[in-house]
Coordinates of C-alpha atoms in Angstrom, one line a residue:
M1 CA 37.3 21.0 98.6
E2 CA 36.3 24.4 97.3
P3 CA 36.0 24.8 93.6
R4 CA 38.8 26.3 91.5
V5 CA 38.5 28.7 88.6
A6 CA 39.5 26.7 85.6
T7 CA 40.1 29.7 83.3
D8 CA 42.3 31.6 85.7
P9 CA 46.0 31.1 85.1
C10 CA 46.6 31.1 88.9
P11 CA 45.7 27.8 90.6
T12 CA 44.4 29.3 93.8
K13 CA 41.1 29.0 95.6
V14 CA 38.3 31.5 94.7
G15 CA 38.7 33.3 98.1
D16 CA 42.4 33.5 97.6
V17 CA 42.0 34.9 94.1
A18 CA 39.7 37.7 95.3
S19 CA 42.0 38.5 98.1
N20 CA 45.1 38.5 95.9
V21 CA 43.3 40.7 93.3
E22 CA 42.3 43.1 96.0
D23 CA 45.8 43.3 97.4
F24 CA 47.3 43.8 93.9
T25 CA 44.7 46.4 93.1
H26 CA 45.5 48.3 96.3
S27 CA 49.2 48.1 95.6
L28 CA 48.8 49.3 92.1
D29 CA 46.6 52.2 93.2
E30 CA 49.2 53.3 95.6
I31 CA 51.9 53.2 92.9
L32 CA 49.7 55.2 90.5
A33 CA 49.0 57.8 93.2
A34 CA 52.7 58.1 93.8
V35 CA 53.4 58.4 90.0
E36 CA 50.7 61.2 89.7
K37 CA 52.2 63.1 92.6
I38 CA 55.7 62.7 91.1
E39 CA 54.5 63.8 87.7
K40 CA 53.0 67.1 89.2
Q41 CA 56.3 67.8 91.0
V42 CA 58.3 67.1 87.9
N43 CA 56.2 69.5 85.9
E44 CA 56.8 72.1 88.7
V45 CA 60.6 71.6 88.5
E46 CA 60.5 71.7 84.7
Q47 CA 58.6 75.0 84.7
F48 CA 61.0 76.5 87.2
Y49 CA 64.1 75.6 85.2
Q50 CA 62.4 76.7 82.0
S51 CA 61.6 80.1 83.5
T52 CA 65.1 80.4 85.0
S53 CA 66.6 79.6 81.6
N54 CA 64.5 82.3 79.9
I55 CA 65.6 84.8 82.5
Q56 CA 69.3 84.0 82.1
T57 CA 69.0 84.1 78.3
S58 CA 67.4 87.5 78.5
S59 CA 70.0 88.8 81.0
N60 CA 72.9 87.5 78.9
S61 CA 71.5 89.1 75.8
K62 CA 71.6 92.4 77.6
G63 CA 75.2 91.9 78.5
C64 CA 74.7 91.1 82.2
S65 CA 77.5 89.2 83.8
K66 CA 76.9 85.9 85.6
D67 CA 77.8 85.2 89.2
K68 CA 81.6 85.2 89.9
G69 CA 82.9 81.8 88.9
Q70 CA 79.4 80.5 88.5
E71 CA 79.4 79.9 92.3
K72 CA 76.1 79.1 94.0
H73 CA 76.3 79.8 97.6
F74 CA 72.7 78.9 98.6
I75 CA 71.3 80.7 101.6
S76 CA 68.6 79.2 103.8
A77 CA 65.2 80.8 104.1
E78 CA 65.8 81.7 107.8
R79 CA 69.1 83.3 106.9
Q80 CA 67.4 85.2 104.0
Q81 CA 64.8 86.6 106.4
Q82 CA 67.4 87.7 108.9
N83 CA 69.4 89.4 106.2
A84 CA 66.3 91.1 104.9
F85 CA 65.4 92.4 108.3
R86 CA 68.9 93.8 108.8
R87 CA 68.9 95.5 105.4
E88 CA 65.5 97.0 105.9
A89 CA 66.4 98.3 109.3
A90 CA 69.7 99.8 108.1
A91 CA 68.0 101.4 105.1
A92 CA 65.2 102.8 107.3
K93 CA 67.8 104.3 109.6
R94 CA 69.7 106.0 106.7
M95 CA 66.4 107.3 105.2
Q96 CA 65.5 108.8 108.6
E97 CA 68.8 110.7 108.7
L98 CA 68.1 112.0 105.2
M99 CA 64.6 113.1 106.2
R100 CA 66.1 114.8 109.3
Q101 CA 68.4 116.8 107.1
F102 CA 65.5 117.6 104.7
S103 CA 63.5 118.8 107.7
T104 CA 66.2 121.5 108.2
I105 CA 65.6 122.7 104.6
F106 CA 61.9 122.5 105.1
R107 CA 62.1 124.6 108.3
Q108 CA 64.2 127.3 106.6
I109 CA 61.6 127.6 103.8
T110 CA 58.6 127.8 106.2
Q111 CA 60.4 130.5 108.2
H112 CA 60.6 132.8 105.1
K113 CA 58.5 136.0 105.2
W114 CA 56.7 135.2 102.0
V115 CA 55.6 131.7 103.0
W116 CA 52.4 132.6 104.8
P117 CA 50.1 132.1 101.7
F118 CA 51.3 128.5 101.3
M119 CA 51.0 127.3 104.9
E120 CA 47.3 126.4 104.8
P121 CA 45.0 124.8 102.1
V122 CA 43.7 127.4 99.6
D123 CA 40.3 128.8 100.8
V124 CA 38.6 128.0 97.5
K125 CA 35.1 128.7 98.8
G126 CA 36.0 131.9 100.8
L127 CA 38.0 133.4 97.9
E128 CA 35.3 132.2 95.4
L129 CA 37.8 130.4 93.2
H130 CA 35.2 128.6 91.2
D131 CA 37.5 127.1 88.7
Y132 CA 40.3 126.2 91.1
Y133 CA 39.7 122.4 91.1
E134 CA 39.4 122.5 87.3
V135 CA 42.9 123.9 87.0
I136 CA 44.6 122.3 89.9
E137 CA 44.4 118.5 89.9
K138 CA 46.1 117.9 93.3
P139 CA 46.0 120.7 95.9
M140 CA 48.8 120.8 98.4
D141 CA 50.1 123.1 101.2
L142 CA 53.1 123.3 103.5
G143 CA 50.9 122.8 106.6
T144 CA 49.7 119.4 105.3
I145 CA 53.2 118.4 104.5
K146 CA 54.5 119.3 108.0
S147 CA 51.7 117.3 109.6
K148 CA 52.5 114.3 107.4
M149 CA 56.2 114.6 108.2
E150 CA 55.5 114.5 111.9
A151 CA 53.0 111.6 111.7
R152 CA 53.9 108.6 113.8
D153 CA 50.9 106.4 113.0
G154 CA 52.3 104.9 109.8
T155 CA 50.6 107.5 107.5
G156 CA 53.7 109.7 107.2
Y157 CA 56.3 109.9 104.4
K158 CA 58.5 106.9 103.7
N159 CA 60.9 108.5 101.4
V160 CA 62.5 111.9 101.2
R161 CA 61.7 112.3 97.5
E162 CA 58.0 112.1 98.4
I163 CA 58.4 115.2 100.6
Y164 CA 60.4 117.0 97.9
A165 CA 57.8 116.3 95.3
D166 CA 54.9 117.7 97.5
V167 CA 56.9 120.8 98.4
R168 CA 57.5 121.5 94.7
L169 CA 53.8 120.9 94.1
V170 CA 52.7 123.6 96.5
F171 CA 54.7 126.3 94.6
K172 CA 53.9 124.8 91.1
N173 CA 50.2 124.9 91.9
A174 CA 50.4 128.5 92.9
M175 CA 52.4 129.5 89.8
K176 CA 50.0 127.6 87.6
Y177 CA 46.8 129.1 88.9
N178 CA 48.0 132.7 89.3
D179 CA 49.2 135.0 86.6
E180 CA 53.0 135.7 86.3
K181 CA 52.5 139.3 87.4
D182 CA 50.4 138.3 90.4
D183 CA 52.2 138.5 93.8
I184 CA 51.3 134.9 94.7
H185 CA 53.0 133.7 91.5
V186 CA 56.1 135.8 92.1
M187 CA 56.4 134.7 95.8
A188 CA 55.9 131.0 94.8
K189 CA 58.5 131.2 92.1
S190 CA 61.1 132.8 94.4
L191 CA 60.5 130.3 97.2
L192 CA 60.7 127.4 94.8
E193 CA 64.1 128.6 93.5
K194 CA 65.5 128.9 97.1
F195 CA 64.1 125.5 97.9
E196 CA 65.7 123.9 94.8
E197 CA 69.1 125.4 95.7
K198 CA 69.0 123.9 99.1
W199 CA 67.7 120.6 97.7
L200 CA 70.7 120.3 95.3
L201 CA 73.0 120.3 98.3
L202 CA 71.2 117.2 99.7
L203 CA 70.6 115.5 96.4
P204 CA 74.0 113.7 96.1
K205 CA 73.3 111.9 99.4
V206 CA 69.8 111.0 98.2
A207 CA 71.1 109.6 95.0
E208 CA 73.8 107.6 96.8
E209 CA 71.2 106.1 99.1
E210 CA 68.9 105.2 96.2
K211 CA 71.8 103.5 94.4
R212 CA 72.6 101.6 97.5
S213 CA 69.0 100.5 98.0
Q214 CA 68.8 99.3 94.4
E215 CA 72.0 97.2 94.9
E216 CA 70.7 95.7 98.2
E217 CA 67.4 94.9 96.5
A218 CA 69.2 93.2 93.6
E219 CA 71.3 91.2 96.1
A220 CA 68.2 90.2 98.0
N221 CA 66.5 89.0 94.8
L222 CA 69.6 87.0 94.0
D223 CA 69.5 85.4 97.4
V224 CA 65.9 84.4 96.8
Q225 CA 66.7 83.0 93.4
R226 CA 69.6 81.0 94.8
A227 CA 67.4 79.6 97.6
R228 CA 64.8 78.6 95.0
E229 CA 67.4 76.9 92.9
A230 CA 68.6 75.0 95.9
T231 CA 65.0 74.0 96.7
F232 CA 64.3 72.7 93.2
A233 CA 67.7 71.0 93.0
N234 CA 66.9 69.1 96.1
M235 CA 63.4 68.3 94.8
A236 CA 64.9 67.0 91.6
R237 CA 67.2 64.7 93.5
E238 CA 64.4 63.5 95.7
L239 CA 62.2 62.9 92.6
S240 CA 64.9 60.8 91.0
S241 CA 65.1 58.6 94.1
E242 CA 61.3 58.4 94.3
L243 CA 61.1 57.3 90.6
L244 CA 63.6 54.6 91.3
E245 CA 61.5 53.4 94.2
V246 CA 58.3 53.4 92.2
D247 CA 60.0 51.5 89.4
K248 CA 61.3 49.0 92.0
D249 CA 57.8 48.7 93.6
L250 CA 56.2 48.2 90.2
K251 CA 58.7 45.5 89.2
N252 CA 58.2 43.7 92.5
L253 CA 54.5 43.8 92.0
K254 CA 54.9 42.3 88.6
E255 CA 57.1 39.5 89.9
M256 CA 54.5 38.8 92.7
V257 CA 51.8 38.5 90.1
I258 CA 53.9 36.0 88.1
Q259 CA 54.8 34.0 91.2
K260 CA 51.1 33.6 92.1
C261 CA 50.3 32.4 88.6
R262 CA 50.9 28.9 87.2
K263 CA 53.6 27.9 84.8
L264 CA 52.9 27.8 81.1
T265 CA 52.3 24.3 79.7
S266 CA 54.4 22.9 76.9
E267 CA 51.5 23.4 74.5
E268 CA 51.2 27.1 75.5
K269 CA 54.9 27.6 75.0
R270 CA 54.6 26.1 71.5
I271 CA 51.6 28.4 70.7
L272 CA 53.6 31.3 72.0
G273 CA 56.6 30.4 69.8
T274 CA 54.3 30.2 66.8
A275 CA 52.7 33.5 67.6
L276 CA 56.0 35.2 68.0
A277 CA 56.9 34.2 64.4
K278 CA 53.8 36.1 63.2
L279 CA 54.9 39.5 64.7
S280 CA 56.1 42.4 62.6
P281 CA 59.8 43.2 62.6
E282 CA 59.1 46.2 65.0
N283 CA 57.1 44.0 67.4
I284 CA 59.8 41.2 67.2
S285 CA 62.4 43.7 68.3
R286 CA 60.2 44.8 71.2
A287 CA 59.6 41.1 72.2
L288 CA 63.4 40.5 72.2
Q289 CA 63.8 43.6 74.5
I290 CA 61.4 42.1 76.9
V291 CA 63.5 38.9 77.0
A292 CA 66.7 40.9 77.4
E293 CA 65.3 42.9 80.3
N294 CA 65.2 39.8 82.5
N295 CA 68.1 38.0 80.9
P296 CA 71.3 40.1 80.8
N297 CA 73.1 37.4 78.8
F298 CA 70.6 37.5 76.0
Q299 CA 71.9 39.4 73.0
A300 CA 68.7 41.0 71.6
T301 CA 70.6 43.3 69.2
A302 CA 72.6 40.5 67.5
R303 CA 72.2 40.0 63.8
E304 CA 71.0 36.4 64.4
V305 CA 69.1 35.6 67.5
D306 CA 68.2 32.2 68.9
L307 CA 65.3 32.4 71.3
D308 CA 64.9 29.3 73.5
I309 CA 61.3 29.5 74.9
D310 CA 62.0 26.8 77.5
A311 CA 65.0 28.7 78.9
Q312 CA 63.0 31.8 79.8
S313 CA 61.6 32.5 83.3
D314 CA 57.9 32.4 84.0
Y315 CA 57.9 36.2 84.4
T316 CA 59.3 36.7 81.0
L317 CA 57.0 34.1 79.4
W318 CA 53.9 35.8 80.8
R319 CA 55.1 39.2 79.7
L320 CA 55.7 37.8 76.2
K321 CA 52.3 36.1 76.2
V322 CA 50.4 39.4 77.0
F323 CA 52.5 41.4 74.6
V324 CA 52.1 39.0 71.7
K325 CA 48.3 38.8 72.3
D326 CA 47.9 42.6 72.3
A327 CA 50.2 43.0 69.2
L328 CA 48.4 40.4 67.1
E329 CA 45.0 41.9 68.1
V330 CA 46.1 45.3 66.9
N331 CA 47.5 43.8 63.7
E332 CA 44.2 42.0 63.0
K333 CA 42.2 45.1 63.5
T334 CA 44.5 47.1 61.3
T335 CA 44.2 44.5 58.5
A336 CA 40.4 44.4 58.8
D337 CA 40.1 48.2 58.6
T338 CA 42.4 48.2 55.5
A339 CA 40.3 45.5 53.8
F340 CA 37.1 47.4 54.5
N341 CA 38.4 50.7 53.1
N342 CA 39.8 49.0 50.0
N343 CA 36.3 47.7 49.1
D344 CA 35.0 51.3 48.8
I345 CA 37.6 52.9 46.6
T346 CA 37.1 53.7 42.9
E347 CA 38.9 52.1 40.0
D348 CA 41.2 55.1 39.6
K349 CA 42.1 54.8 43.3
K350 CA 42.7 51.1 42.8
N351 CA 45.2 51.8 40.1
G352 CA 46.9 54.3 42.4
S353 CA 46.8 51.8 45.3
K354 CA 48.4 49.2 43.1
R355 CA 51.3 51.4 42.3
K356 CA 51.5 52.2 46.1
R357 CA 51.4 48.5 46.9
D358 CA 54.1 47.7 44.4
S359 CA 56.2 50.4 46.0
C360 CA 55.5 49.0 49.4
D361 CA 56.2 45.5 48.3
A362 CA 59.6 46.6 47.0
Q363 CA 60.3 48.4 50.2
A364 CA 59.2 45.4 52.2
K365 CA 61.6 43.2 50.2
T366 CA 64.4 45.7 50.9
N367 CA 63.5 45.7 54.6
A368 CA 63.3 42.0 54.7
K369 CA 67.0 41.8 53.7
R370 CA 67.8 44.1 56.6
T371 CA 65.7 42.3 59.2
K372 CA 67.5 40.3 61.7
K373 CA 67.2 36.5 61.6
V374 CA 65.3 35.1 64.7
S375 CA 65.0 31.4 65.3
I376 CA 62.6 30.3 68.0
S377 CA 62.9 26.9 69.7

């Protein structure tokens, strides 16, 4: 017969012990890995809802209204993408129409008899305008604008206001560099006034399109937010289920460990009962909770509790045994540290400690009256 390990509480063969330990360790590692993964996801969910709460608080403080009836009609990612494509296509089409109308204005300006000085870049070198680039930060001309308007390689204008700003810049540059009495200054000022008059006719349509674009962008952002809320809500539900599974797996693993171990002897039960009586009130309460977790009929919160050691399951007894052992070791260490520190204090501190001990003793007596009565059999 193969030798047994006398000190091991589980009466199995050495080979079986190693195998069982390896199996338990592997199972525990899997549970710990699952817990770590869940913990990261929980942090992610908490951060999302915390940021969402901050945004909503900020919005409410500014007087922004919430969704109608607080309804949350979540939209799938695929649906969001389809809606985004449709919005972008429609907005691009509307902007193309505005740019087409603007091109009419642009053509009228470029056909004016005074426009010729502004159709090409300023010949800085040929005209010996040595200080031109010191005065003019961003040179611009109508010929460059026309080429950019007609570009089809993606380098053209995307917005009608961009063209408007560049056209104004052409005339503003000319007025800035040339004296008010200079012909170029007078021509530029006159053309700018005509351009602004025509632009004002188109401006209401531009403003309407900009407002519409802002509203569509806000709606798109809201759809994204709703989708994210749906994602994290589902994640929270899944995490709750996963936590229940992990808790169930951990409990099953504990029960398997107990089932593999031997039963406590009568002498061990007696020692356990004696040790329980040495626990502090806080640890006594925790020990009673351990009993109640596996015995629904046990009234751990009653004023007077009768704990029958023999009536408890092996699983409960082993949990109590481990808990009591750890609790008493902590208590012994704390007592030893206190005794060591008391040897080094001065006479004055001793007097202060005596007053403190008297106060603690009085408090302890008061607490003793409030402590529940626990009888262990």
